[in-house]
Short mmCIF file of C-alpha atoms in Angstrom, two decimals:
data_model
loop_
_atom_site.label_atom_id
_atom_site.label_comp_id
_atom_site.label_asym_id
_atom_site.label_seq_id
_atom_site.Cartn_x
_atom_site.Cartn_y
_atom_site.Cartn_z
CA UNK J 1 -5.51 24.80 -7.44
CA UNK J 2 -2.20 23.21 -8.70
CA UNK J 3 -1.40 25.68 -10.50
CA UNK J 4 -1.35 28.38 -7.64
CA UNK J 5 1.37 26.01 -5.91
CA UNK J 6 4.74 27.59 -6.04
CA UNK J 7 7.21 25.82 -7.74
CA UNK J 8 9.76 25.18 -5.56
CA UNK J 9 7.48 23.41 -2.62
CA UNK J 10 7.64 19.75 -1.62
CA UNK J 11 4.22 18.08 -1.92
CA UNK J 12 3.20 15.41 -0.25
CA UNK J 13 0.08 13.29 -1.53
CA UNK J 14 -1.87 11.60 1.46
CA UNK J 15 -4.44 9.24 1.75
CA UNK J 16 -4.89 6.99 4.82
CA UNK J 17 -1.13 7.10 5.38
CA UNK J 18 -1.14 3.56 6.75
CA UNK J 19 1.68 2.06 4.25
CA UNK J 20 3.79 5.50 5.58
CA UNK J 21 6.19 6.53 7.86
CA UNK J 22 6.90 10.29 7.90
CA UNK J 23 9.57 11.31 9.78
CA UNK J 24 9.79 12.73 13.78
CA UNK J 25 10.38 16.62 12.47
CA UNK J 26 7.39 16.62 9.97
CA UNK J 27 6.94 17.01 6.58
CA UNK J 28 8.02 20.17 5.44
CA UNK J 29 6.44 20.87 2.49
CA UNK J 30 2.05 20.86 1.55
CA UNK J 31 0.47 17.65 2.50
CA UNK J 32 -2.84 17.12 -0.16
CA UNK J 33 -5.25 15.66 2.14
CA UNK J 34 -7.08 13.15 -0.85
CA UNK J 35 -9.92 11.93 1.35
CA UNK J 36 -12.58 14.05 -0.28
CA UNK J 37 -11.67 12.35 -3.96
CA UNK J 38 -14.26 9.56 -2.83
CA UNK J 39 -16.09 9.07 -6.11
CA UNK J 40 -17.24 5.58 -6.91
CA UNK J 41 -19.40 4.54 -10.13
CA UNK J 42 -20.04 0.88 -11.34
CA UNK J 43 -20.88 0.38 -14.70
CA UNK J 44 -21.26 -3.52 -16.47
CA UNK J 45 -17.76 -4.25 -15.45
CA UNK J 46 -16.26 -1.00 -15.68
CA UNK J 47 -15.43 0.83 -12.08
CA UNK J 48 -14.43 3.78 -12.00
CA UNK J 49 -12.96 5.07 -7.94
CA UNK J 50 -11.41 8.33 -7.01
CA UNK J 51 -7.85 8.16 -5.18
CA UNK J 52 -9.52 8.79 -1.79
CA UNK J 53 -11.89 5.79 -1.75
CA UNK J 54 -10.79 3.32 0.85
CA UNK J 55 -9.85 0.04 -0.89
CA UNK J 56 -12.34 -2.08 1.82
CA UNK J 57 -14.82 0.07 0.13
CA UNK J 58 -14.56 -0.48 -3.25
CA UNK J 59 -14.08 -4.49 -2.42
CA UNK J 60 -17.25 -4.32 -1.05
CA UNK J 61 -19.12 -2.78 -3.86
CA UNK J 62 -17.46 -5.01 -6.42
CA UNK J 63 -18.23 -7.99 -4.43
CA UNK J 64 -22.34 -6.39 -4.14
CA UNK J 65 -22.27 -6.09 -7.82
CA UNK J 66 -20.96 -9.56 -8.59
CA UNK J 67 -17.94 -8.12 -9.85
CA UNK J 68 -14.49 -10.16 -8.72
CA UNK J 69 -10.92 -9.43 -9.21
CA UNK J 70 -10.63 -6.94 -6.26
CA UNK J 71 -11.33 -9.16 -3.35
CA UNK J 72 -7.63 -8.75 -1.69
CA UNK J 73 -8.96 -5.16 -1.33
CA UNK J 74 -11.02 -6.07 1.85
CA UNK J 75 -7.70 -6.43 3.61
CA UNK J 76 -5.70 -3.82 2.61
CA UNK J 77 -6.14 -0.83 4.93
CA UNK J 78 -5.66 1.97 2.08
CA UNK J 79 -7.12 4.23 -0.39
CA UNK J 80 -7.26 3.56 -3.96
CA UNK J 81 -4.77 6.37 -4.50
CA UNK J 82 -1.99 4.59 -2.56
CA UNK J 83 -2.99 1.58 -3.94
CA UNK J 84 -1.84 2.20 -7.56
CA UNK J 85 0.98 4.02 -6.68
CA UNK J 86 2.50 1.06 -5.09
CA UNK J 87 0.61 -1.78 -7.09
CA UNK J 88 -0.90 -2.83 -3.88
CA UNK J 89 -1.77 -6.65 -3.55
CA UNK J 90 -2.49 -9.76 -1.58
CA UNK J 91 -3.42 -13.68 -1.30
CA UNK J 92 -2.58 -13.72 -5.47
CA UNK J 93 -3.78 -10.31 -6.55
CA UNK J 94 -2.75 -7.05 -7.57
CA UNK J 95 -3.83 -3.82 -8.60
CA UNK J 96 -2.85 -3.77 -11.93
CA UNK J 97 -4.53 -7.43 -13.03
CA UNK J 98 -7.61 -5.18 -13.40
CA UNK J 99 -6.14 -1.68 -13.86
CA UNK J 100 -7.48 -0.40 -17.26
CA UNK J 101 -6.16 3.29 -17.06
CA UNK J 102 -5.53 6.00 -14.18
CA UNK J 103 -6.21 9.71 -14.01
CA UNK J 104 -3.57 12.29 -12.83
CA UNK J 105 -2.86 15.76 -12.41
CA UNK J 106 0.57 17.05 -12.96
CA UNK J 107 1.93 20.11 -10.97
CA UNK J 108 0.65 22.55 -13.12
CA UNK J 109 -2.64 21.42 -12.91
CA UNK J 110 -2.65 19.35 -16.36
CA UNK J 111 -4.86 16.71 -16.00
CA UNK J 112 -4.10 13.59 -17.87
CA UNK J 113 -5.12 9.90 -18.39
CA UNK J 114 -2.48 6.86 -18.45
CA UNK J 115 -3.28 3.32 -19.89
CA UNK J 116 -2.26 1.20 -17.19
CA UNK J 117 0.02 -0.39 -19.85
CA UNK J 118 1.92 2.71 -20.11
CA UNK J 119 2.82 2.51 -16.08
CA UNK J 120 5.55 0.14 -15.97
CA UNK J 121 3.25 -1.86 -12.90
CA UNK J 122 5.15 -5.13 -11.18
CA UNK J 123 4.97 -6.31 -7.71
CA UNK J 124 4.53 -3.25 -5.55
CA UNK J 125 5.91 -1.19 -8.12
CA UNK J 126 4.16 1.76 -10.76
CA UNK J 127 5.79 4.19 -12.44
CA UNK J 128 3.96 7.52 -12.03
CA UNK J 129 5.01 10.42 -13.61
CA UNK J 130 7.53 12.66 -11.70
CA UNK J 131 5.48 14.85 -9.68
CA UNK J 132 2.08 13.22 -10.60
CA UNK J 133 -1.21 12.70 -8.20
CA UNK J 134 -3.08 10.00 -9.09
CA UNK J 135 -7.55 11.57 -9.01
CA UNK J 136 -9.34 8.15 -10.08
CA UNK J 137 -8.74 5.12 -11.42
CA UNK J 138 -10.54 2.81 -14.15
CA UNK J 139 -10.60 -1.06 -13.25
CA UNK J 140 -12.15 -3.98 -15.65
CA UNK J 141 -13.54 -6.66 -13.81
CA UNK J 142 -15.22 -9.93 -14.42
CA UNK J 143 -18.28 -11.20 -13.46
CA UNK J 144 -18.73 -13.52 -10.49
CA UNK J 145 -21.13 -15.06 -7.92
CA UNK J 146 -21.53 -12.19 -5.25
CA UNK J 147 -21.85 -14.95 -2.23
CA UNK J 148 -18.54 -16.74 -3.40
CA UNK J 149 -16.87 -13.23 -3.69
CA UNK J 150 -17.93 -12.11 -0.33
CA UNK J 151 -17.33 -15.82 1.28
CA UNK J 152 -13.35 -14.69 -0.48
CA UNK J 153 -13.20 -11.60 0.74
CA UNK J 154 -14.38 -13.18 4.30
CA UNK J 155 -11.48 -15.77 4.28
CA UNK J 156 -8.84 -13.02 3.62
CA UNK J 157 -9.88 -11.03 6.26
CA UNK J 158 -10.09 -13.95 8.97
CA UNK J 159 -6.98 -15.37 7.55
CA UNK J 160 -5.18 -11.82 7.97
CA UNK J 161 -6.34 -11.43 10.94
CA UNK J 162 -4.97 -14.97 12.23
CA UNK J 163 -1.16 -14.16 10.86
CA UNK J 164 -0.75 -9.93 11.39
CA UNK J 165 -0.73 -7.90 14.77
CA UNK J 166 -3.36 -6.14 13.96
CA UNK J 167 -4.55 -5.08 17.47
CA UNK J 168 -0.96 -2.98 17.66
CA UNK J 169 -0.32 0.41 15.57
CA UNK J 170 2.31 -0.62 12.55
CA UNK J 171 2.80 0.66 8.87
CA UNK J 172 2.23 -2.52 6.92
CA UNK J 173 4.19 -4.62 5.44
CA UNK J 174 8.05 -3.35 5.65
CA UNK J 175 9.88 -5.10 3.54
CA UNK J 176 9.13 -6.23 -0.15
CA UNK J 177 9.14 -10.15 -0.62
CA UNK J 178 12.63 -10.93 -2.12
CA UNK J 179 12.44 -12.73 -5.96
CA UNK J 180 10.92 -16.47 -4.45
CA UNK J 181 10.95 -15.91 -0.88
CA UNK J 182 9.42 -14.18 1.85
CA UNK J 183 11.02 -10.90 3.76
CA UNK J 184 9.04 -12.43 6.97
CA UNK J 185 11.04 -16.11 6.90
CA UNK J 186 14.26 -13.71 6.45
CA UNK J 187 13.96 -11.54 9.52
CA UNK J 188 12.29 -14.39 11.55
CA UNK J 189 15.67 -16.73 10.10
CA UNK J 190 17.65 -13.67 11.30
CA UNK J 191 16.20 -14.31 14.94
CA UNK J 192 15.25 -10.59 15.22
CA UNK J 193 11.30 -11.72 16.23
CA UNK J 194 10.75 -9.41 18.93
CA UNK J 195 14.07 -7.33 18.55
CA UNK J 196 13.43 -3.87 19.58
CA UNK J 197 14.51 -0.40 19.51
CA UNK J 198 12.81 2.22 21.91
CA UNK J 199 9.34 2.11 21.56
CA UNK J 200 9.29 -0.07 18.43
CA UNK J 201 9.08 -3.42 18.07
CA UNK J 202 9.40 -6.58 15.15
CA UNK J 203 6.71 -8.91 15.82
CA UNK J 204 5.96 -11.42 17.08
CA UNK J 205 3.11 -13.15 15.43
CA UNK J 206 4.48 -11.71 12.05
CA UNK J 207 8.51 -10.63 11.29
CA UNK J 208 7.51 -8.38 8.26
CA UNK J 209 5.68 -6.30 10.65
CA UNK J 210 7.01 -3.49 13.29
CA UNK J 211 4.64 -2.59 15.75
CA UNK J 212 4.06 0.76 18.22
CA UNK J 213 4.09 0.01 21.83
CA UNK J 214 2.91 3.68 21.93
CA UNK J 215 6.30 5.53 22.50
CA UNK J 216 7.77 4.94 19.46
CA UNK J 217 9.44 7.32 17.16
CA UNK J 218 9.89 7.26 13.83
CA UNK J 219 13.81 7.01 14.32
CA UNK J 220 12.99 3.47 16.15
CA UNK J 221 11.40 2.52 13.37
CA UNK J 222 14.07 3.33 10.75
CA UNK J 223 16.47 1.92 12.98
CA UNK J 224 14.65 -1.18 13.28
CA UNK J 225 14.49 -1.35 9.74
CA UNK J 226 18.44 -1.01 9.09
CA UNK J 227 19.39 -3.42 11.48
CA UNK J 228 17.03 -5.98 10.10
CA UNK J 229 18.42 -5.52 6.30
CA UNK J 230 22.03 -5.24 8.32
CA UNK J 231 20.99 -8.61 9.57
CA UNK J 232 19.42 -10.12 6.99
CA UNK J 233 22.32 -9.07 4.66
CA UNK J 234 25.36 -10.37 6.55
CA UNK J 235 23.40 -14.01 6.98
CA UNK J 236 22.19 -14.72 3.75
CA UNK J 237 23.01 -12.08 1.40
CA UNK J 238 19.80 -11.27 0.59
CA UNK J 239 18.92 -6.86 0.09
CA UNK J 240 15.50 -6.16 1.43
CA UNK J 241 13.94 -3.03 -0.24
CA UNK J 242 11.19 -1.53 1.88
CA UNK J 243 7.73 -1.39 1.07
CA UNK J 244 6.61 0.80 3.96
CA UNK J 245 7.37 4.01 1.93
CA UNK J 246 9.77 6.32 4.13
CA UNK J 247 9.02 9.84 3.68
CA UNK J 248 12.16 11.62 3.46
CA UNK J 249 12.89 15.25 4.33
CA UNK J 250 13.07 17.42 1.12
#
């Protein structure tokens, strides 16, 4: 089906879209809806997911086969998909401590597998191939007690659920934790807890989060986020990158 895409065309990969922000006017371009890629086989410790399984998922069926190294997944409200191409991670893990090697499809339709060693993966960083969409992924895992993985998984989630707005609509995390500190102390130093901007708001209970009162636009947003690395910039000097990624008009 790649191949029948004209060349010229935006395309837009989406999975649960909830690390995203995608601008007021729409996308212009074909959005590739990944949900259906939902393939999920556990062999010894091999597991192998599709891009569109939901990362809660494949925690769970890890932890049910005694298989640890995924447990952050539990918390992270993504698909697998997403989840490589940003080297998703949380409470001391990542995607690519267990990433053995990804599948992709290029835009002519090419399919292809990558080593994970061959993806340049740091924190919340992978470099895919220009134009690439990431179809599966292969993890390694190591054995593990399934009640002490699920008891984990169980203190992430309560412990998430303590520290992030959850009960509002956000994006995620938006900034990227600056090199031995955290983008959260920065904004919250900044005193912009609660600064808003139309319907959009930084929180509260967390400053690395921007939440939805329900009228917000994606321009509050974006201007929330500029006047918080404005902010955070003039007092301490410090450039935060984004990690909400900010879909751009092509």
């Amino acid at each position: 089906a790649m191949a029948l895409i004209p060349a010229g065309l935006p395309i837009l990969p989406l999975g649960r879209g909830s690390n995203m922000l995608v601008p007021d006017a729409g996308f212009d371009g074909l959005v590739l809806d990944l949900s259906e890629l939902s393939a999920l086989d556990i062999e010894g410790y091999r597991v192998q997911a599709g891009a569109g399984v939901r990362m809660g998922k494949l925690a769970q069926a890890c932890a049910n086969h005694g298989l640890t190294g995924l447990e952050f997944m539990a918390t992270v409200p993504g698909d697998v998909g997403g989840g490589i191409a940003m080297n998703a991670g949380a409470f001391g893990q990542q995607v690519s401590d267990t990433l053995a090697m990804i599948r992709i499809v290029d835009r002519t339709g090419r399919p292809a597998d990558i080593p994970a060693g061959e993806l340049s993966m740091r924190y919340r960083h992978t470099a895919l191939p220009a134009g690439a969409i990431v179809l599966a992924a292969h993890f390694t895992l190591k054995p593990g007690d399934p009640q002490a993985i699920r008891e984990a998984m169980r203190a992430m989630r309560a412990k998430r659920s303590d520290t992030q707005p959850l009960a509002w609509p956000n994006c995620g995390s938006v900034f990227k934790n600056p090199e031995g500190d955290h983008a959260a102390r920065l904004v919250e130093a900044a005193g912009l807890k609660g600064y808003a901007v139309g319907g959009a708001r930084i929180s509260e209970v967390h400053a690395n989060f921007i939440v939805n009162d329900g009228s917000a636009s994606a321009a509050d947003v974006l201007a929330l986020i500029e006047h918080a690395q404005q902010e955070v910039k003039a007092r301490f000097g410090v450039t935060l990158e984004p990690e909400v990624r900010i879909v751009r008009q092509p």
